mmCIF file as gemmi writes it, N, C-alpha and C atoms, coordinates in Angstrom:
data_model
loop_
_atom_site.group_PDB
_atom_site.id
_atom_site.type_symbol
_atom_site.label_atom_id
_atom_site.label_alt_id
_atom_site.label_comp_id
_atom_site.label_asym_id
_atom_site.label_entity_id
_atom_site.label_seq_id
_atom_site.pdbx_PDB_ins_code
_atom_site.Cartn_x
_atom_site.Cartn_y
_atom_site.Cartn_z
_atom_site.occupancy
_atom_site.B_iso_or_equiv
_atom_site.pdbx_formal_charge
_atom_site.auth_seq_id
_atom_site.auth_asym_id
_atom_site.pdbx_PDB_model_num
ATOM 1 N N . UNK Axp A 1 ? -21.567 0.865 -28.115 1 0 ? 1 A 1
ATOM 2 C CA . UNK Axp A 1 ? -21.722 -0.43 -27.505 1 0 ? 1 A 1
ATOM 3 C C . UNK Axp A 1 ? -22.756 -1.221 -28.31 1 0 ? 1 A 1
ATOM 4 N N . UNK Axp A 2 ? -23.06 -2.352 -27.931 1 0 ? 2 A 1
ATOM 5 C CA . UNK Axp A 2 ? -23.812 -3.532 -29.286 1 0 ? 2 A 1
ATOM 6 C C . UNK Axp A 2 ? -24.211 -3.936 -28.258 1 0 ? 2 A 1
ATOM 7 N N . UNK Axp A 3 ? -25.589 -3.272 -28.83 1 0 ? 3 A 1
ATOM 8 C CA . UNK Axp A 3 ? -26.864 -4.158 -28.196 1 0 ? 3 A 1
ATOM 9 C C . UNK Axp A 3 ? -27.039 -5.628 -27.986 1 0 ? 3 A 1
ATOM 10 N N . UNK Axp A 4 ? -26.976 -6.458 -26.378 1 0 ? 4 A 1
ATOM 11 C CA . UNK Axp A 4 ? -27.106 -7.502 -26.009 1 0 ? 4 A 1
ATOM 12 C C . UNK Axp A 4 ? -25.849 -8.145 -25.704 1 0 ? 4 A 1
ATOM 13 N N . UNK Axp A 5 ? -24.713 -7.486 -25.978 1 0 ? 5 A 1
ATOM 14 C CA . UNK Axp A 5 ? -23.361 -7.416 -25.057 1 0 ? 5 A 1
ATOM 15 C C . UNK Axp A 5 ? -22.552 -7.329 -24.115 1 0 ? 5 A 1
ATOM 16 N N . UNK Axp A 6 ? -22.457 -8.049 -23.201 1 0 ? 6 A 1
ATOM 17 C CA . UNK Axp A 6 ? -21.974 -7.4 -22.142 1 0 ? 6 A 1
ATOM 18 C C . UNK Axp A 6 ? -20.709 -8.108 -21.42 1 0 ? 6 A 1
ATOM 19 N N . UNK Axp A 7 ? -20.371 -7.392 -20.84 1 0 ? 7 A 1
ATOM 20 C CA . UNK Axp A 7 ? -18.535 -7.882 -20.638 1 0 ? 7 A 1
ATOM 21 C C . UNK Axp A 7 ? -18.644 -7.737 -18.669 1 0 ? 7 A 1
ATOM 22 N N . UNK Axp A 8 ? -18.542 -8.836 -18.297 1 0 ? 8 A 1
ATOM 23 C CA . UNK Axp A 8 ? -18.176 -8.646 -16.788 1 0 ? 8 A 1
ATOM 24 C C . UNK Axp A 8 ? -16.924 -8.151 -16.369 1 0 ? 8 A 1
ATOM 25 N N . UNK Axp A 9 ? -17.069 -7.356 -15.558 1 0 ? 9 A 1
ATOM 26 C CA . UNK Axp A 9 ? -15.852 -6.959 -15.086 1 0 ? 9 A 1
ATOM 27 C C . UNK Axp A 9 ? -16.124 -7.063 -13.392 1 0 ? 9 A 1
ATOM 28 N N . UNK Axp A 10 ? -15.014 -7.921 -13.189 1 0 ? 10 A 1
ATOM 29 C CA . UNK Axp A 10 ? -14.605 -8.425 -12.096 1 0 ? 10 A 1
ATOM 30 C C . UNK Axp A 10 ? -13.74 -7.251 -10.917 1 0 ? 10 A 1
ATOM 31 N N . UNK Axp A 11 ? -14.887 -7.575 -9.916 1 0 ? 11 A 1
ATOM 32 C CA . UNK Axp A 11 ? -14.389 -6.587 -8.496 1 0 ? 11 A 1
ATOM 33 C C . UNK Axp A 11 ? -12.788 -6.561 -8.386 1 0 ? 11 A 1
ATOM 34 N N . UNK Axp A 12 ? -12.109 -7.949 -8.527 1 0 ? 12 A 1
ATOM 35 C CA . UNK Axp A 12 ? -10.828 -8.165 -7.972 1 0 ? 12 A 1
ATOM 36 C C . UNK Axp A 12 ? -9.899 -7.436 -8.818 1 0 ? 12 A 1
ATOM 37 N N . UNK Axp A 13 ? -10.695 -6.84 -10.361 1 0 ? 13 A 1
ATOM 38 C CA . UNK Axp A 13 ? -9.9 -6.665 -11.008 1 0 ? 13 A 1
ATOM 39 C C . UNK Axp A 13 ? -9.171 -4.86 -10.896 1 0 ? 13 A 1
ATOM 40 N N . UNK Axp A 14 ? -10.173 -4.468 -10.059 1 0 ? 14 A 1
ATOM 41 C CA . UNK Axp A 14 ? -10.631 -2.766 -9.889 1 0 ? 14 A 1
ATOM 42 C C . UNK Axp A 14 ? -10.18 -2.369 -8.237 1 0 ? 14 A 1
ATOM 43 N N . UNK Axp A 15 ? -9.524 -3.707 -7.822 1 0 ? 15 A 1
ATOM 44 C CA . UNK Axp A 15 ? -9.213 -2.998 -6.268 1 0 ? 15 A 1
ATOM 45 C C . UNK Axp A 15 ? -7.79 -3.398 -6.077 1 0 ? 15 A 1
ATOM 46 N N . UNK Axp A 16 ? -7.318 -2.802 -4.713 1 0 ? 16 A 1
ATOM 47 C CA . UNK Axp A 16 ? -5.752 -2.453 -4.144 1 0 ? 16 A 1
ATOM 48 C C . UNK Axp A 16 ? -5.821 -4.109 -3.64 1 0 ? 16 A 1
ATOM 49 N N . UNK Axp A 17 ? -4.594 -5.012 -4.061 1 0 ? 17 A 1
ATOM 50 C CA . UNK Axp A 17 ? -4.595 -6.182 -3.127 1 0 ? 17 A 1
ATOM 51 C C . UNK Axp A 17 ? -3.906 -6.025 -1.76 1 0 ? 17 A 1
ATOM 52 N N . UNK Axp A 18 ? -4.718 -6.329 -0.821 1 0 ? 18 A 1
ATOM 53 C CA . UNK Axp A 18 ? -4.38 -6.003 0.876 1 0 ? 18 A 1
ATOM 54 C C . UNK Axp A 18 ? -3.749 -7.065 1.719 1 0 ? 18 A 1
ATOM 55 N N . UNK Axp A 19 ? -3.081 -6.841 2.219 1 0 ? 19 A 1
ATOM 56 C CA . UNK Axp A 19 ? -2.2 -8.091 3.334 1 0 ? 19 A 1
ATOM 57 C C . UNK Axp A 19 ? -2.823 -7.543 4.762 1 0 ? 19 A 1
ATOM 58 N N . UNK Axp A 20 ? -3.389 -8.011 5.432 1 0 ? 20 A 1
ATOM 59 C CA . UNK Axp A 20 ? -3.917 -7.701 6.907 1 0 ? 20 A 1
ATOM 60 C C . UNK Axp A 20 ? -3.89 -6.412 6.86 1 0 ? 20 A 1
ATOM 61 N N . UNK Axp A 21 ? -4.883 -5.663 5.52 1 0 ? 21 A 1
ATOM 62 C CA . UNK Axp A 21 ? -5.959 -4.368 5.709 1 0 ? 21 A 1
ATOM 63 C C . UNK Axp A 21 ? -4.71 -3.397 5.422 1 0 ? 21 A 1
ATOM 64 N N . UNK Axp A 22 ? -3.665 -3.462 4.823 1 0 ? 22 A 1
ATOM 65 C CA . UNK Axp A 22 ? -1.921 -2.562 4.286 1 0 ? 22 A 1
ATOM 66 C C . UNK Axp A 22 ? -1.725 -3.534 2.664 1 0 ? 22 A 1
ATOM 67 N N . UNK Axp A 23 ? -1.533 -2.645 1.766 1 0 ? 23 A 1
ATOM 68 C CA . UNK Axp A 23 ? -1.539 -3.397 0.247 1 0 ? 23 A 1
ATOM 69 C C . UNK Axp A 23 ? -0.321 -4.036 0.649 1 0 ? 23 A 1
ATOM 70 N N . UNK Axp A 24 ? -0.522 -4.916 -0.124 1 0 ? 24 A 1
ATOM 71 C CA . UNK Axp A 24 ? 0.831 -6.248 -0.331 1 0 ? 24 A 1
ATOM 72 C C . UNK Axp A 24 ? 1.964 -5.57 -0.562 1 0 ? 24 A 1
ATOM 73 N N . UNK Axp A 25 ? 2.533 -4.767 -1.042 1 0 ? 25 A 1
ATOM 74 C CA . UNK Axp A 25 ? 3.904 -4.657 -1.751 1 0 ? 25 A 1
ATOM 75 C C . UNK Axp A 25 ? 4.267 -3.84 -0.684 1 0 ? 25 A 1
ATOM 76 N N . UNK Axp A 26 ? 3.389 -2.667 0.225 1 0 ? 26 A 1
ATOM 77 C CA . UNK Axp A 26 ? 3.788 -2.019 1.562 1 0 ? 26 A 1
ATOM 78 C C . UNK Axp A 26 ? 3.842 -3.524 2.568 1 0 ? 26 A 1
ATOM 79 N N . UNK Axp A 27 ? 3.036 -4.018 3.004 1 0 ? 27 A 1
ATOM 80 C CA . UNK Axp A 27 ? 3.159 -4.832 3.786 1 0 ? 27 A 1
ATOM 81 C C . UNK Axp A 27 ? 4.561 -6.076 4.179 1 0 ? 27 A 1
ATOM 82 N N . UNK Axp A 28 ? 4.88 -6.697 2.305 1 0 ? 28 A 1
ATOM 83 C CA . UNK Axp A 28 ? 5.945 -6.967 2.277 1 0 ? 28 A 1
ATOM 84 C C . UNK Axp A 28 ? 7.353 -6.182 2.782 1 0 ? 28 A 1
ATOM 85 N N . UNK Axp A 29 ? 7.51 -4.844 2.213 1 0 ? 29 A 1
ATOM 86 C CA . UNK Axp A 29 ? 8.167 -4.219 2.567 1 0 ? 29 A 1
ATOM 87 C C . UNK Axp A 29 ? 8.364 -4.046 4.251 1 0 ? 29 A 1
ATOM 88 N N . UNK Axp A 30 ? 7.383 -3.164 4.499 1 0 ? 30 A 1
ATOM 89 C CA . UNK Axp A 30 ? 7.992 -2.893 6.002 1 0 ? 30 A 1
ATOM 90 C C . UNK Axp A 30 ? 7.64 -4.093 7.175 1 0 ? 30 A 1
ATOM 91 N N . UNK Axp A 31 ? 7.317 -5.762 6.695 1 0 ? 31 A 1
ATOM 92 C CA . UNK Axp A 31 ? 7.403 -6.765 7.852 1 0 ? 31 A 1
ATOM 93 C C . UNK Axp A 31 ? 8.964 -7.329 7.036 1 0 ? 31 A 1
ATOM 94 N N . UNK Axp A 32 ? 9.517 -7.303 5.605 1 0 ? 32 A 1
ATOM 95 C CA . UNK Axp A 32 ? 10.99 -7.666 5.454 1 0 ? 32 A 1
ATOM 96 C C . UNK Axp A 32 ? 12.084 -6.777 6.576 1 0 ? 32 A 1
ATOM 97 N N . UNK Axp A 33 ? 12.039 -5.702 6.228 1 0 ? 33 A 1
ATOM 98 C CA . UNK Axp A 33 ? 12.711 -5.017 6.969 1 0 ? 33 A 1
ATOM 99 C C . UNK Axp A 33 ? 12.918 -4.937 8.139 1 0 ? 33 A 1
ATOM 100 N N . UNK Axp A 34 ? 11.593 -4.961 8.638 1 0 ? 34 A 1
ATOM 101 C CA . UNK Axp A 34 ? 11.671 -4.931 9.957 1 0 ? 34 A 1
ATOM 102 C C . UNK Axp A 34 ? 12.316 -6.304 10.773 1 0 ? 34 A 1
ATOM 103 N N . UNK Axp A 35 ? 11.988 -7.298 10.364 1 0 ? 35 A 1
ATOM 104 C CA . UNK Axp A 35 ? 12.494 -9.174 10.436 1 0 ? 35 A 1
ATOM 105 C C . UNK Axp A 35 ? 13.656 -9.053 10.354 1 0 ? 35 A 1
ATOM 106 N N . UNK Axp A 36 ? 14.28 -8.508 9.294 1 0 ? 36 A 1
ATOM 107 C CA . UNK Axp A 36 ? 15.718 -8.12 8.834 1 0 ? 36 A 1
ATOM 108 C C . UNK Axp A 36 ? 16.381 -7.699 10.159 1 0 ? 36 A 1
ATOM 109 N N . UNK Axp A 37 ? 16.338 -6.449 10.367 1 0 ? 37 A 1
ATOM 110 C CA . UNK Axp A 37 ? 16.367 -5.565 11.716 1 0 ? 37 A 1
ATOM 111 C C . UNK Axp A 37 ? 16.218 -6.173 12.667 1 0 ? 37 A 1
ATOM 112 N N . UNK Axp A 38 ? 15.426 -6.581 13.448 1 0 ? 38 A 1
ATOM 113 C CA . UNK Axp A 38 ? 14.679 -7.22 14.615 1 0 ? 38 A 1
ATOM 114 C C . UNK Axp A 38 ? 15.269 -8.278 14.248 1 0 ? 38 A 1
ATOM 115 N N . UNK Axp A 39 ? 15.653 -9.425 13.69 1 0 ? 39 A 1
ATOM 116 C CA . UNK Axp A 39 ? 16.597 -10.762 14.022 1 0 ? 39 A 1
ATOM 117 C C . UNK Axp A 39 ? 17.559 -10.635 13.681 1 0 ? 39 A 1
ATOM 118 N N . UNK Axp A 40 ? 18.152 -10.118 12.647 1 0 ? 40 A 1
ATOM 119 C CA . UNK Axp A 40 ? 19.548 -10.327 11.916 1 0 ? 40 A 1
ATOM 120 C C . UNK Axp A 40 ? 20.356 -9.265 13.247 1 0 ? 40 A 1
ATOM 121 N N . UNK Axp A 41 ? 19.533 -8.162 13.065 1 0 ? 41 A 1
ATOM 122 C CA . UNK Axp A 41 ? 20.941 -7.361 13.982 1 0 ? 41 A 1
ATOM 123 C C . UNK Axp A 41 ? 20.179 -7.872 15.582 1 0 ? 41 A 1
ATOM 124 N N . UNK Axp A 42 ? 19.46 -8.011 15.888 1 0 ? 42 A 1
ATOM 125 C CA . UNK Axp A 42 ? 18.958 -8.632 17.104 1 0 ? 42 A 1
ATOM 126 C C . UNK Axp A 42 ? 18.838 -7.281 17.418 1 0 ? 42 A 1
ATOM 127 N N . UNK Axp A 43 ? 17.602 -6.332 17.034 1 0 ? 43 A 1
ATOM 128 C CA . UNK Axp A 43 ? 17.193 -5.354 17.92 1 0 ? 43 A 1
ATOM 129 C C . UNK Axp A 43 ? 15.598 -5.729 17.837 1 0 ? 43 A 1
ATOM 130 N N . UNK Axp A 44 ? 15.055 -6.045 18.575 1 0 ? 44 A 1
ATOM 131 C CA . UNK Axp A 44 ? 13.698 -7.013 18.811 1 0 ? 44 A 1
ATOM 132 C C . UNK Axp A 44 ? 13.105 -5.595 18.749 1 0 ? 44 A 1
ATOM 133 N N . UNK Axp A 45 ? 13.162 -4.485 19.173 1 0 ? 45 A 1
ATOM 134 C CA . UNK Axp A 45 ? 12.599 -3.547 19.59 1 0 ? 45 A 1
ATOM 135 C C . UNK Axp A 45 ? 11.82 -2.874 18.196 1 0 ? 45 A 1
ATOM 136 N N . UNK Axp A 46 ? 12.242 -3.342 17.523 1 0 ? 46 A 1
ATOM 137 C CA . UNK Axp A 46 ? 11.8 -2.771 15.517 1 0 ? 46 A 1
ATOM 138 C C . UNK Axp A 46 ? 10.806 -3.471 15.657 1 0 ? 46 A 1
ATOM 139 N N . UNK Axp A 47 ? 10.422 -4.937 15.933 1 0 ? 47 A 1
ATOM 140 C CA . UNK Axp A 47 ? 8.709 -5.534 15.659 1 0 ? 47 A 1
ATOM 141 C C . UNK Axp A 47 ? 7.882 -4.783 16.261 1 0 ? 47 A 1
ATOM 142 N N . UNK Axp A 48 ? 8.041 -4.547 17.46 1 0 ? 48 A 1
ATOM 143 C CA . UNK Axp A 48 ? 6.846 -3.579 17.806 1 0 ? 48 A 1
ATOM 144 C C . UNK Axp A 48 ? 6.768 -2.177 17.559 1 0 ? 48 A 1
ATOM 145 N N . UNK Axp A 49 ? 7.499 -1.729 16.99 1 0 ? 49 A 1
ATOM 146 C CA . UNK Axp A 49 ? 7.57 -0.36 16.166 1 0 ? 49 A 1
ATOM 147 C C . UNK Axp A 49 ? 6.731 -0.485 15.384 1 0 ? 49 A 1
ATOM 148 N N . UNK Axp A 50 ? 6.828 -1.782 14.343 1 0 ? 50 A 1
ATOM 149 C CA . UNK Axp A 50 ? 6.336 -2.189 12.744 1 0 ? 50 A 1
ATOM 150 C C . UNK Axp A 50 ? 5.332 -2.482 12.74 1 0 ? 50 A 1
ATOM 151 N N . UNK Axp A 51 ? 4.713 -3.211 14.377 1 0 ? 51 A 1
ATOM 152 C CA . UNK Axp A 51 ? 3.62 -3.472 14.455 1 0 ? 51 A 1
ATOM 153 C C . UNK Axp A 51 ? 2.383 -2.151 14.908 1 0 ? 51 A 1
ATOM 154 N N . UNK Axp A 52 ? 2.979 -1.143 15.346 1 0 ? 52 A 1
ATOM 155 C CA . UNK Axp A 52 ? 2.474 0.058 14.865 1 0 ? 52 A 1
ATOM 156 C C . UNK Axp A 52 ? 2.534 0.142 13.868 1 0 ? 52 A 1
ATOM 157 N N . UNK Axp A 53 ? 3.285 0.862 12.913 1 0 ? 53 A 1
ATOM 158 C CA . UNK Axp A 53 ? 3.219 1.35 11.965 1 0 ? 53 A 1
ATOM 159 C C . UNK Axp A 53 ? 2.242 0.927 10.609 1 0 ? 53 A 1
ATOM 160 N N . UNK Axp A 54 ? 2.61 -0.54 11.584 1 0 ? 54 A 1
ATOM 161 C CA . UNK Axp A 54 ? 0.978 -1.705 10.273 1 0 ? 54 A 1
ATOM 162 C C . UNK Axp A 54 ? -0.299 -1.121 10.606 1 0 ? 54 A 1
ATOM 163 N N . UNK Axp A 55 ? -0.289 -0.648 11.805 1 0 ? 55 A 1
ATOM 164 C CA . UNK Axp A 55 ? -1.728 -0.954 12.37 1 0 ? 55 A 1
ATOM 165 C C . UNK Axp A 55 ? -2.117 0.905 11.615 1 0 ? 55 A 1
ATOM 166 N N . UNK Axp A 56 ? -0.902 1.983 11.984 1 0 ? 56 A 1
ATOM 167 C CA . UNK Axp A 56 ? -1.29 3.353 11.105 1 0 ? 56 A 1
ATOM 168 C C . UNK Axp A 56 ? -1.83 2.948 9.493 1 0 ? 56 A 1
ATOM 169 N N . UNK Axp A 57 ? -0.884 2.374 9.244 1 0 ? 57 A 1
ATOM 170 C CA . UNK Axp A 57 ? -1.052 1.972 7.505 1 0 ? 57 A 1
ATOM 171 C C . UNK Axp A 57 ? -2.205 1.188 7.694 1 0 ? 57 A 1
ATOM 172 N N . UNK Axp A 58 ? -2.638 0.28 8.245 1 0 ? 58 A 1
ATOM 173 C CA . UNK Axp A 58 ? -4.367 -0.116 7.946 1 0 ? 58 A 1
ATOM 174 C C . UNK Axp A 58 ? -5.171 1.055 7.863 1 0 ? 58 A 1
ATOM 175 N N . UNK Axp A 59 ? -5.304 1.459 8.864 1 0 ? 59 A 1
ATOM 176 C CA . UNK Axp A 59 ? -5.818 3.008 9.451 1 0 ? 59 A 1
ATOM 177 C C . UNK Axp A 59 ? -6.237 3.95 7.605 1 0 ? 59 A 1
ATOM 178 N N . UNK Axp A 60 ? -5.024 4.243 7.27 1 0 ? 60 A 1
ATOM 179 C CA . UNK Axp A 60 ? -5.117 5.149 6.328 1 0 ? 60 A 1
ATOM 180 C C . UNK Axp A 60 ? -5.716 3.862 5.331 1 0 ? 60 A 1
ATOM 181 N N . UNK Axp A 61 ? -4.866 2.831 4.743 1 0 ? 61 A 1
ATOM 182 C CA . UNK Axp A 61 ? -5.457 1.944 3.89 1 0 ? 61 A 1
ATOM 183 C C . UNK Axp A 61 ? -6.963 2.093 3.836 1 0 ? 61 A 1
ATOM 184 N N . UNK Axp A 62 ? -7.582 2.007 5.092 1 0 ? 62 A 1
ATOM 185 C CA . UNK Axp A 62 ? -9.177 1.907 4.96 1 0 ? 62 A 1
ATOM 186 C C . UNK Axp A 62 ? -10.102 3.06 4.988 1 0 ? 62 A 1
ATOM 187 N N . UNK Axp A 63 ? -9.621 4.509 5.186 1 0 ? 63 A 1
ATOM 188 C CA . UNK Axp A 63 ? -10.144 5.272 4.606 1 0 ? 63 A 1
ATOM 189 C C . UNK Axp A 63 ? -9.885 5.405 3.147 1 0 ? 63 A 1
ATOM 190 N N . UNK Axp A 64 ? -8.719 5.445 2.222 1 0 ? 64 A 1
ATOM 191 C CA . UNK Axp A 64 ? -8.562 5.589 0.83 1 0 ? 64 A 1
ATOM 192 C C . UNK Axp A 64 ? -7.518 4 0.602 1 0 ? 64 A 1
ATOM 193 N N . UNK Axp A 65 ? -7.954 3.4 -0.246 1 0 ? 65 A 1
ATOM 194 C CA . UNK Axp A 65 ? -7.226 1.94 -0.265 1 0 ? 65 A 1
ATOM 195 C C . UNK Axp A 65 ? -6.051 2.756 -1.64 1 0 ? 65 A 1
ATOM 196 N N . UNK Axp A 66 ? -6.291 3.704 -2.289 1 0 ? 66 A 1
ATOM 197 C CA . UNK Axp A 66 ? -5.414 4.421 -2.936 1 0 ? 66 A 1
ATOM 198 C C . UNK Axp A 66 ? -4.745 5.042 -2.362 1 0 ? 66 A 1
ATOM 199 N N . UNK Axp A 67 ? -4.493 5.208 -1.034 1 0 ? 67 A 1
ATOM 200 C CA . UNK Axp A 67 ? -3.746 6.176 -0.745 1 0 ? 67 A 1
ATOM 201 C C . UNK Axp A 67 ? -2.438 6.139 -1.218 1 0 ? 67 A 1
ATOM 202 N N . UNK Axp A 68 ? -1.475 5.229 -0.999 1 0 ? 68 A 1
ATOM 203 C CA . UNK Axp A 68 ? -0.363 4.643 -0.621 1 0 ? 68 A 1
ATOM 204 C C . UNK Axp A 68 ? 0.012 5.544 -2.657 1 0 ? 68 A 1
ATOM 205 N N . UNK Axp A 69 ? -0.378 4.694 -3.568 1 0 ? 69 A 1
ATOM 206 C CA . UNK Axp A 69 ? -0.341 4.722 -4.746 1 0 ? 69 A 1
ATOM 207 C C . UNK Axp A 69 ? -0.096 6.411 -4.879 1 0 ? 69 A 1
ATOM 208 N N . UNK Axp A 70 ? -1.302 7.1 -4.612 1 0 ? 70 A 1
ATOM 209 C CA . UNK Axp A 70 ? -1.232 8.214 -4.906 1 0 ? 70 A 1
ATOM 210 C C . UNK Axp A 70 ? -0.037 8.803 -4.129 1 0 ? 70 A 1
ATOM 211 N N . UNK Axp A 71 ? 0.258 8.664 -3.043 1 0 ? 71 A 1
ATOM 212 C CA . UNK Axp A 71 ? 1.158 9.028 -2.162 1 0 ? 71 A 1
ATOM 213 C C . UNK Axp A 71 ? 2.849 9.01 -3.271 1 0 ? 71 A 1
ATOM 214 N N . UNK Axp A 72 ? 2.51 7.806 -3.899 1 0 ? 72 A 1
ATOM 215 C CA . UNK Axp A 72 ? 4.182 7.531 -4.412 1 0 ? 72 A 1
ATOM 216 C C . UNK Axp A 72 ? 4.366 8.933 -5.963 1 0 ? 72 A 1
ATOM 217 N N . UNK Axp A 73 ? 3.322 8.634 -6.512 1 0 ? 73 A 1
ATOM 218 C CA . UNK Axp A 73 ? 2.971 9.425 -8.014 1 0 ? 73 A 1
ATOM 219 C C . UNK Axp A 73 ? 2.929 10.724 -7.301 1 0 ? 73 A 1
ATOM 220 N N . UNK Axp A 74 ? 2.909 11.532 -6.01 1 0 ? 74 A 1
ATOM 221 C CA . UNK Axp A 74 ? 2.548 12.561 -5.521 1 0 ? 74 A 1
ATOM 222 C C . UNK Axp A 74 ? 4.43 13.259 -5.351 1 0 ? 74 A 1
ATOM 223 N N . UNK Axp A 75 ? 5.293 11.978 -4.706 1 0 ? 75 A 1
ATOM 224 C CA . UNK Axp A 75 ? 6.461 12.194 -4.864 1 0 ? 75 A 1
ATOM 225 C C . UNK Axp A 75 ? 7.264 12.137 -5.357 1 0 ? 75 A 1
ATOM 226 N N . UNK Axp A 76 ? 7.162 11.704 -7.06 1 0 ? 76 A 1
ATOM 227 C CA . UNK Axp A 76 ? 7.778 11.644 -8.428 1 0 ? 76 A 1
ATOM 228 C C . UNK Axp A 76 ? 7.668 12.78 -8.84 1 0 ? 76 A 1
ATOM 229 N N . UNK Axp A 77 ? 6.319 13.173 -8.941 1 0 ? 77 A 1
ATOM 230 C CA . UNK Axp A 77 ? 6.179 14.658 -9.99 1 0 ? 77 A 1
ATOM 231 C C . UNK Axp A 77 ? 7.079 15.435 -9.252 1 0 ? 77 A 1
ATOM 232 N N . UNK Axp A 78 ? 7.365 16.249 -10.409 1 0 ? 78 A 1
ATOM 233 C CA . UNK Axp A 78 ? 8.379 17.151 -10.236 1 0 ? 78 A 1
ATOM 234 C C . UNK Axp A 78 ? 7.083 18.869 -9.09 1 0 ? 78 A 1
ATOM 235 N N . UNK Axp A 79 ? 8.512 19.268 -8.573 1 0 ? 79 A 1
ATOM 236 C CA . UNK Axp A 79 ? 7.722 20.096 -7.497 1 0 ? 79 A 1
ATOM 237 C C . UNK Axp A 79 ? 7.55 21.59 -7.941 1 0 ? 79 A 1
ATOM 238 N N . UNK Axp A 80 ? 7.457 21.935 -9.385 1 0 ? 80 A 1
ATOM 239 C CA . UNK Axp A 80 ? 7.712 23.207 -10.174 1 0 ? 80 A 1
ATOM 240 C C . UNK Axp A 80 ? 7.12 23.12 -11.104 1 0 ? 80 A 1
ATOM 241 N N . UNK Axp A 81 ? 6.073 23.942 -11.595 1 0 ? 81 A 1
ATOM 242 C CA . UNK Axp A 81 ? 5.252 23.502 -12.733 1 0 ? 81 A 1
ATOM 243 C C . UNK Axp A 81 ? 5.836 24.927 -13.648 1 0 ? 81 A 1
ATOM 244 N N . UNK Axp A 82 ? 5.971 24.345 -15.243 1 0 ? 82 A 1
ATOM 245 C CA . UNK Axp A 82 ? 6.853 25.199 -15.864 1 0 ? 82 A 1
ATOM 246 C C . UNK Axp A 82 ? 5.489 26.184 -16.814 1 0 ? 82 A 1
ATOM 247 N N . UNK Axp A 83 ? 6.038 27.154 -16.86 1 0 ? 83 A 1
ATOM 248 C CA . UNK Axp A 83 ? 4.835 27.662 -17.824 1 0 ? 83 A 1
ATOM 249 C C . UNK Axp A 83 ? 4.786 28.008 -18.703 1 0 ? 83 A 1
């Protein structure tokens, strides 16, 4: 490193982006679906399912804001390690 250098690095750049305390791309996901469900086929009964299921996913979101991430890379790897 060179003395008298220094490079900011920005908080926003190092964290999970959150939609009401559930990362954005989960959040999108299960309020599409559920909207989908709950108006298109008219089973109303899916919003308040979803609206659990937001409130679990905050839950975990705010103990590890990685969770979700690690969760997906956890179910790609293969389940057999070769030797």
């Amino acid at each position: 490193m060179i003395e008298g250098y220094e490079v900011p690095l920005h908080k926003a750049l190092t964290e999970v982006i959150l939609l009401a305390g559930v990362p954005r791309t989960l959040a999108f996901l299960l309020w599409t679906t559920a909207s989908a469900i709950g108006f298109g086929l008219h089973q109303i009964w899916v919003v308040p399912v979803a609206a659990v299921a937001h409130i679990i996913f905050s839950l975990l979101a705010k103990r590890d804001p990685f969770f979700f991430e690690v969760f997906i890379r956890a179910l790609k790897t293969p389940k057999q390690l070769d030797p």
